[in-house]
Short mmCIF file of C-alpha atoms and ligand atoms in Angstrom, two decimals:
data_model
loop_
_atom_site.label_atom_id
_atom_site.label_comp_id
_atom_site.label_asym_id
_atom_site.label_seq_id
_atom_site.Cartn_x
_atom_site.Cartn_y
_atom_site.Cartn_z
CA MET A 1 -3.60 30.10 -48.35
CA ILE A 2 -2.39 29.66 -44.75
CA ASP A 3 -3.35 26.37 -43.09
CA ASN A 4 -4.17 25.72 -39.42
CA TYR A 5 -0.47 25.44 -38.53
CA GLY A 6 0.69 28.66 -40.22
CA ARG A 7 2.04 26.96 -43.37
CA ASN A 8 1.54 28.74 -46.68
CA ILE A 9 0.08 26.09 -49.02
CA ASP A 10 1.12 27.28 -52.47
CA TYR A 11 2.20 24.08 -54.21
CA LEU A 12 -0.05 21.55 -55.97
CA ARG A 13 1.19 18.20 -57.27
CA ILE A 14 -1.07 16.64 -59.85
CA SER A 15 -0.73 13.00 -60.87
CA VAL A 16 -1.74 12.87 -64.52
CA THR A 17 -1.62 9.06 -64.79
CA ASP A 18 -0.91 6.09 -62.57
CA LEU A 19 0.65 4.16 -65.46
CA CYS A 20 4.37 3.94 -66.11
CA ASN A 21 6.75 2.53 -68.69
CA LEU A 22 9.11 1.33 -65.90
CA ARG A 23 8.57 -0.93 -62.89
CA CYS A 24 10.95 0.39 -60.22
CA VAL A 25 11.25 -2.26 -57.53
CA TYR A 26 10.34 0.14 -54.69
CA CYS A 27 7.40 1.73 -56.50
CA MET A 28 5.51 -0.50 -58.95
CA PRO A 29 4.39 -4.12 -58.78
CA GLU A 30 6.26 -6.24 -61.36
CA GLY A 31 3.09 -6.76 -63.39
CA GLY A 32 2.21 -3.05 -63.32
CA VAL A 33 -1.01 -1.66 -61.90
CA GLU A 34 -4.50 -2.37 -63.09
CA LYS A 35 -5.22 0.21 -65.75
CA LEU A 36 -7.85 2.72 -64.72
CA ARG A 37 -10.53 3.13 -67.37
CA HIS A 38 -10.05 6.21 -69.54
CA GLY A 39 -13.14 7.76 -67.96
CA ASP A 40 -11.73 7.28 -64.44
CA ILE A 41 -8.75 9.53 -65.12
CA LEU A 42 -9.05 13.30 -64.81
CA SER A 43 -9.49 14.84 -68.24
CA VAL A 44 -7.38 17.75 -69.49
CA GLU A 45 -10.36 20.06 -68.85
CA GLU A 46 -10.81 18.77 -65.29
CA ILE A 47 -7.12 19.24 -64.55
CA ALA A 48 -7.33 22.81 -65.88
CA GLU A 49 -10.41 23.51 -63.75
CA ILE A 50 -8.84 22.11 -60.57
CA SER A 51 -5.66 24.13 -61.23
CA ALA A 52 -7.66 27.33 -61.63
CA ALA A 53 -9.66 26.69 -58.44
CA ALA A 54 -6.45 25.92 -56.52
CA ALA A 55 -4.77 29.04 -57.92
CA SER A 56 -7.71 31.16 -56.69
CA LEU A 57 -6.74 29.95 -53.18
CA GLY A 58 -3.07 30.87 -53.55
CA ILE A 59 -1.48 27.90 -55.33
CA LYS A 60 1.45 29.35 -57.35
CA LYS A 61 3.38 26.29 -58.35
CA ILE A 62 2.12 23.12 -60.03
CA ARG A 63 4.08 19.91 -60.47
CA LEU A 64 2.87 17.28 -62.92
CA THR A 65 3.79 13.76 -61.96
CA GLY A 66 2.50 10.19 -62.01
CA GLY A 67 3.10 7.26 -62.73
CA GLU A 68 5.13 8.53 -65.62
CA PRO A 69 3.62 11.82 -66.83
CA LEU A 70 5.17 11.48 -70.30
CA VAL A 71 3.10 8.35 -71.05
CA ARG A 72 -0.10 10.38 -70.54
CA LYS A 73 -1.87 11.23 -73.78
CA GLY A 74 -2.52 14.95 -73.84
CA ILE A 75 0.43 15.84 -71.59
CA MET A 76 1.33 18.80 -73.84
CA ASP A 77 -2.22 20.17 -73.49
CA ILE A 78 -2.06 19.71 -69.74
CA VAL A 79 1.21 21.67 -69.60
CA ARG A 80 -0.25 24.35 -71.87
CA ARG A 81 -3.44 24.76 -69.83
CA THR A 82 -1.87 24.65 -66.35
CA SER A 83 0.95 27.03 -67.29
CA ARG A 84 -1.57 29.60 -68.53
CA THR A 85 -3.60 29.49 -65.29
CA PRO A 86 -3.76 33.00 -63.79
CA GLY A 87 -1.76 33.07 -60.55
CA VAL A 88 0.43 30.06 -61.44
CA ASN A 89 4.00 31.11 -62.06
CA GLU A 90 5.71 27.74 -62.34
CA VAL A 91 4.75 24.40 -63.89
CA ALA A 92 7.32 21.66 -63.36
CA LEU A 93 7.38 17.97 -64.21
CA THR A 94 8.81 14.93 -62.41
CA THR A 95 9.81 12.21 -64.82
CA ASN A 96 11.97 9.13 -65.10
CA GLY A 97 13.52 10.86 -68.12
CA THR A 98 13.28 7.90 -70.52
CA LEU A 99 10.90 9.73 -72.87
CA LEU A 100 12.36 13.20 -72.45
CA ALA A 101 14.68 13.13 -75.46
CA GLU A 102 11.73 13.27 -77.85
CA ASN A 103 9.56 15.54 -75.65
CA ALA A 104 11.78 18.14 -73.97
CA ALA A 105 11.61 20.82 -76.67
CA ALA A 106 7.81 20.52 -77.06
CA LEU A 107 7.33 20.63 -73.28
CA LYS A 108 9.34 23.85 -73.08
CA GLU A 109 7.34 25.27 -75.97
CA ALA A 110 4.06 24.33 -74.21
CA GLY A 111 5.11 26.35 -71.14
CA LEU A 112 6.94 23.92 -68.85
CA THR A 113 9.36 25.75 -66.57
CA ARG A 114 11.53 23.01 -65.13
CA VAL A 115 12.03 19.29 -64.90
CA ASN A 116 13.04 16.84 -62.15
CA ILE A 117 14.58 13.63 -63.44
CA SER A 118 14.68 10.52 -61.27
CA VAL A 119 17.81 8.43 -61.68
CA ASP A 120 19.07 6.00 -59.05
CA THR A 121 22.24 4.78 -60.78
CA PHE A 122 24.26 5.35 -63.97
CA ASP A 123 25.25 1.69 -64.15
CA PRO A 124 23.35 0.15 -67.10
CA GLY A 125 22.93 -3.28 -65.49
CA LYS A 126 21.86 -1.92 -62.13
CA TYR A 127 19.51 0.58 -63.77
CA LYS A 128 17.86 -2.26 -65.67
CA GLU A 129 17.53 -4.22 -62.45
CA ILE A 130 16.11 -1.38 -60.34
CA THR A 131 13.64 -0.30 -63.01
CA ARG A 132 12.97 -3.88 -64.23
CA GLY A 133 13.98 -3.25 -67.83
CA GLY A 134 14.83 0.46 -68.24
CA LYS A 135 17.78 1.67 -70.33
CA ILE A 136 20.05 4.25 -68.70
CA GLY A 137 21.04 5.53 -72.18
CA ASP A 138 17.49 6.83 -72.63
CA VAL A 139 17.71 8.79 -69.37
CA LEU A 140 21.09 10.28 -70.27
CA ALA A 141 19.69 11.35 -73.66
CA GLY A 142 16.71 12.84 -71.79
CA ILE A 143 18.97 14.83 -69.47
CA ARG A 144 20.87 16.23 -72.47
CA ALA A 145 17.63 17.14 -74.24
CA ALA A 146 16.32 18.92 -71.13
CA VAL A 147 19.54 20.98 -70.98
CA ASP A 148 19.31 21.80 -74.69
CA ALA A 149 15.65 22.83 -74.32
CA GLY A 150 16.53 25.17 -71.44
CA LEU A 151 14.36 23.36 -68.86
CA GLU A 152 16.83 24.47 -66.20
CA PRO A 153 17.86 24.29 -63.45
CA ILE A 154 17.45 20.52 -63.68
CA LYS A 155 17.04 18.48 -60.54
CA LEU A 156 18.40 14.93 -60.56
CA ASN A 157 16.70 12.88 -57.85
CA ALA A 158 18.00 9.61 -56.45
CA VAL A 159 16.46 7.48 -53.74
CA LEU A 160 19.06 5.71 -51.66
CA MET A 161 18.80 1.96 -51.16
CA GLY A 162 21.27 0.33 -48.78
CA GLY A 163 23.40 -2.27 -50.55
CA VAL A 164 21.93 -1.35 -53.94
CA ASN A 165 23.07 2.12 -55.01
CA ASP A 166 25.34 3.39 -52.22
CA ASP A 167 28.10 3.46 -54.88
CA PHE A 168 26.11 6.04 -56.87
CA ILE A 169 26.56 8.87 -54.36
CA ARG A 170 29.91 10.13 -55.65
CA PRO A 171 29.15 9.79 -59.41
CA LEU A 172 25.91 11.71 -58.97
CA ILE A 173 27.61 14.43 -56.94
CA ALA A 174 30.23 14.68 -59.72
CA MET A 175 27.44 15.84 -62.07
CA THR A 176 27.55 19.17 -60.19
CA ASP A 177 31.28 19.71 -60.89
CA ASP A 178 30.92 21.51 -64.22
CA ALA A 179 27.21 22.23 -64.59
CA ASP A 180 24.42 23.65 -62.45
CA PHE A 181 22.61 20.39 -61.77
CA ARG A 182 20.66 20.31 -58.52
CA VAL A 183 21.27 16.79 -57.29
CA ARG A 184 18.97 15.53 -54.56
CA PHE A 185 19.29 12.42 -52.46
CA ILE A 186 16.07 11.19 -50.92
CA GLU A 187 15.51 8.69 -48.14
CA ILE A 188 13.33 5.89 -49.38
CA MET A 189 9.98 5.76 -47.61
CA PRO A 190 8.24 2.56 -46.46
CA ILE A 191 5.16 2.91 -48.62
CA GLY A 192 3.56 0.73 -51.30
CA GLU A 193 5.93 -1.84 -52.83
CA CYS A 194 8.70 -1.32 -50.28
CA ALA A 195 6.53 -0.93 -47.17
CA ASP A 196 7.75 -4.31 -45.89
CA TRP A 197 11.39 -4.18 -46.97
CA ASN A 198 13.84 -4.94 -44.21
CA LYS A 199 15.29 -1.94 -42.48
CA GLU A 200 18.85 -2.29 -43.88
CA ARG A 201 17.51 -1.00 -47.21
CA PHE A 202 16.36 2.29 -45.62
CA VAL A 203 19.58 4.27 -45.30
CA SER A 204 19.83 7.73 -43.82
CA ILE A 205 20.94 10.56 -46.10
CA ALA A 206 23.76 11.06 -43.56
CA LYS A 207 25.47 8.43 -45.73
CA VAL A 208 25.94 11.08 -48.44
CA LEU A 209 28.04 13.22 -46.12
CA GLU A 210 30.11 10.17 -45.16
CA ALA A 211 30.73 9.31 -48.83
CA GLU A 212 31.68 12.89 -49.80
CA PRO A 213 33.07 14.62 -46.67
CA SER A 214 34.13 17.71 -48.66
CA LEU A 215 30.48 18.88 -48.95
CA GLU A 216 29.85 22.25 -47.32
CA TYR A 217 26.49 23.23 -45.83
CA ALA A 218 24.82 25.97 -47.90
CA GLY A 219 21.40 26.55 -46.29
CA THR A 220 17.97 25.15 -47.08
CA ASP A 221 15.76 25.01 -50.15
CA GLY A 222 12.19 24.00 -49.34
CA VAL A 223 12.42 20.50 -47.94
CA SER A 224 16.13 19.97 -48.78
CA LYS A 225 19.21 20.77 -46.78
CA LEU A 226 21.64 22.15 -49.34
CA TYR A 227 25.34 21.39 -49.68
CA ARG A 228 28.01 22.26 -52.19
CA LYS A 229 31.21 20.59 -53.24
CA PRO A 230 33.87 23.32 -53.15
CA GLY A 231 34.43 24.80 -56.62
CA SER A 232 31.43 23.06 -58.18
CA LYS A 233 28.69 24.74 -60.21
CA GLY A 234 25.66 22.83 -58.90
CA SER A 235 24.30 21.87 -55.50
CA ILE A 236 23.41 18.80 -53.48
CA GLY A 237 20.11 18.59 -51.61
CA LEU A 238 19.49 16.07 -48.88
CA ILE A 239 15.86 15.16 -48.26
CA SER A 240 15.07 13.16 -45.18
CA PRO A 241 11.36 12.42 -44.80
CA ILE A 242 12.22 9.85 -42.16
CA SER A 243 15.33 10.80 -40.19
CA ASN A 244 14.27 14.46 -39.99
CA HIS A 245 10.75 14.90 -41.29
CA PHE A 246 9.95 18.25 -42.88
CA CYS A 247 6.22 18.45 -42.10
CA PRO A 248 6.52 21.85 -40.32
CA THR A 249 7.43 23.42 -43.68
CA CYS A 250 5.22 21.27 -45.92
CA ASN A 251 3.49 23.52 -48.46
CA LYS A 252 1.92 20.81 -50.65
CA LEU A 253 -1.43 19.49 -51.66
CA ARG A 254 -1.76 16.46 -53.96
CA VAL A 255 -4.34 15.36 -56.51
CA THR A 256 -4.43 11.73 -57.64
CA ALA A 257 -5.00 10.73 -61.26
CA ASP A 258 -8.58 9.70 -60.43
CA GLY A 259 -9.40 13.04 -58.85
CA LYS A 260 -8.91 12.68 -55.09
CA LEU A 261 -7.26 15.38 -53.03
CA LYS A 262 -4.66 14.15 -50.55
CA PRO A 263 -3.86 16.75 -47.90
CA CYS A 264 -0.95 14.55 -46.67
CA LEU A 265 1.12 11.97 -48.57
CA HIS A 266 1.13 9.46 -45.71
CA SER A 267 -2.44 9.86 -44.49
CA ALA A 268 -5.37 7.68 -45.58
CA GLU A 269 -7.53 10.77 -46.02
CA GLU A 270 -8.69 11.36 -49.60
CA ILE A 271 -11.26 13.91 -50.67
CA GLN A 272 -13.26 13.40 -53.86
CA ILE A 273 -13.13 16.52 -56.02
CA ARG A 274 -14.09 14.97 -59.32
CA GLY A 275 -17.49 16.24 -60.40
CA LEU A 276 -17.23 19.44 -58.36
CA HIS A 277 -17.20 22.81 -60.08
CA GLY A 278 -17.02 26.54 -59.34
CA GLU A 279 -17.54 27.63 -55.73
CA GLU A 280 -18.09 24.07 -54.51
CA LEU A 281 -14.74 22.92 -55.94
CA ALA A 282 -12.85 25.88 -54.47
CA GLU A 283 -14.53 25.45 -51.07
CA THR A 284 -13.64 21.73 -50.99
CA ILE A 285 -9.99 22.52 -51.76
CA ARG A 286 -10.06 25.17 -49.02
CA MET A 287 -11.39 22.63 -46.51
CA ALA A 288 -8.72 20.12 -47.61
CA ILE A 289 -6.00 22.69 -46.90
CA LEU A 290 -7.49 23.26 -43.46
CA SER A 291 -7.50 19.51 -42.81
CA LYS A 292 -3.75 19.08 -43.46
CA PRO A 293 -2.32 17.27 -40.41
CA PHE A 294 0.59 18.75 -38.47
CA LYS A 295 2.84 15.80 -39.28
CA HIS A 296 2.79 12.60 -41.26
CA ALA A 297 2.47 9.05 -39.92
CA LEU A 298 6.11 8.15 -40.77
CA ALA A 299 7.27 10.70 -38.24
CA GLY A 300 5.76 8.64 -35.41
CA GLU A 301 4.81 5.14 -36.52
CA ARG A 302 7.49 4.80 -39.24
CA ARG A 303 4.77 3.37 -41.46
CA SER A 304 2.66 5.18 -44.01
CA ARG A 305 -1.09 5.09 -43.55
CA SER A 306 -1.64 5.84 -47.24
CA ARG A 307 -3.73 3.22 -48.99
CA ARG A 308 -1.93 3.93 -52.28
CA GLY A 309 1.68 3.47 -53.31
CA MET A 310 3.82 6.28 -54.72
CA SER A 311 2.99 5.60 -58.38
CA ALA A 312 -0.71 6.02 -57.60
CA ILE A 313 -0.24 9.18 -55.53
CA GLY A 314 2.28 11.04 -57.59
CA GLY A 315 5.48 10.83 -55.53
N1 SAM B 401 7.74 8.41 -62.85
C1 SAM B 401 8.23 9.66 -62.40
C2 SAM B 401 9.59 9.52 -61.77
O1 SAM B 401 10.01 8.39 -61.49
O2 SAM B 401 10.20 10.55 -61.53
C3 SAM B 401 7.30 10.40 -61.47
C4 SAM B 401 6.57 9.60 -60.42
S1 SAM B 401 7.58 8.84 -59.20
C5 SAM B 401 6.39 8.08 -58.16
C6 SAM B 401 8.15 10.28 -58.31
C7 SAM B 401 9.30 10.06 -57.39
O3 SAM B 401 8.90 9.24 -56.32
C8 SAM B 401 10.51 9.39 -58.02
O4 SAM B 401 11.63 10.23 -57.83
C9 SAM B 401 10.67 8.13 -57.22
O5 SAM B 401 12.02 7.78 -57.06
C10 SAM B 401 10.02 8.51 -55.91
N2 SAM B 401 9.60 7.37 -55.12
C11 SAM B 401 8.83 6.33 -55.49
N3 SAM B 401 8.66 5.47 -54.45
C12 SAM B 401 9.35 6.01 -53.41
C13 SAM B 401 9.55 5.62 -52.06
N4 SAM B 401 9.04 4.50 -51.56
N5 SAM B 401 10.30 6.43 -51.27
C14 SAM B 401 10.86 7.59 -51.75
N6 SAM B 401 10.69 8.00 -53.01
C15 SAM B 401 9.95 7.23 -53.83
FE1 SF4 B 402 7.56 4.58 -62.69
FE2 SF4 B 402 8.51 6.69 -61.40
FE3 SF4 B 402 7.47 4.62 -60.04
FE4 SF4 B 402 9.76 4.27 -61.30
S1 SF4 B 402 9.41 5.70 -59.60
S2 SF4 B 402 7.98 2.88 -61.38
S3 SF4 B 402 9.55 5.56 -63.04
S4 SF4 B 402 6.38 5.97 -61.37
#
């Protein structure tokens, strides 16, 4: 469906849980988040119903996220139901990859098309520090399992933190040398846990081009500017929500784990859709699409107005 600014809204991100098995310093409080009661989380049936209503309005792609979607009980059913929704031609998953080794084949079997894996460093010590306890070996095993299961092309996403993982730019780019990995560097956004970090930690993705000057511009892909290292098999995407916000091409709508629609990631606006069915549900989603703002708050104020952090929205 076309919104008030001519954007075709065809992409729905659904957070299936706000819980996670990691505690990334920029995303989750060290003690985790207060667990929502089971009844406060959208059920598999509700997720299927929302997906169908959204698809009737032109949503074609669904991304399941969280928190960590692979800690959600019933994730295979959710993949199965959303991927069989008439009108939906792609169901992808964003994950930290630590539980992928044991789940990749079943996810593929359930109907998952692709997977995005978040990894901010390959250094075991640094990974443990950034994620407050995670093991990089689990992620590497997850990446291998995703390749073996055919969940390709695989996107590897890294958020850049000044003075923390600047040294990861070249190793991550090297992943594209011999395989078709789609590496993406993302500017960290001042939201939730890192809203008050000092500005040296927020580095521009221009740093990637400084670190690897051989990269050649190769066009755009949704919100990323694409580059390639000459002779490589994969690609590099640079995503700059801050230094060059991509709101004019934003095609997304988000649903939180407790059933609120967020027309914009950085806006405080949330629309309750839990408990709505049939025509009323579809009409509310339609109105949410029409209420999408032209641009997000970071573009002007450099501060998110969202009342939730990324783990509670779905990234
Ligand atoms: N747990 C899954 C994962 O880590 O991929 C899915 C949820 S996580 C919230 C989705 C994405 O949001 C991750 O790639 C994470 O790096 C990113 N993210 C979290 N906080 C962020 C922030 N403040 N700025 C930019 N990206 C952020
Ligand atoms: Fe968990 Fe993903 Fe947030 Fe890290 S970025 S704490 S893996 S939800």
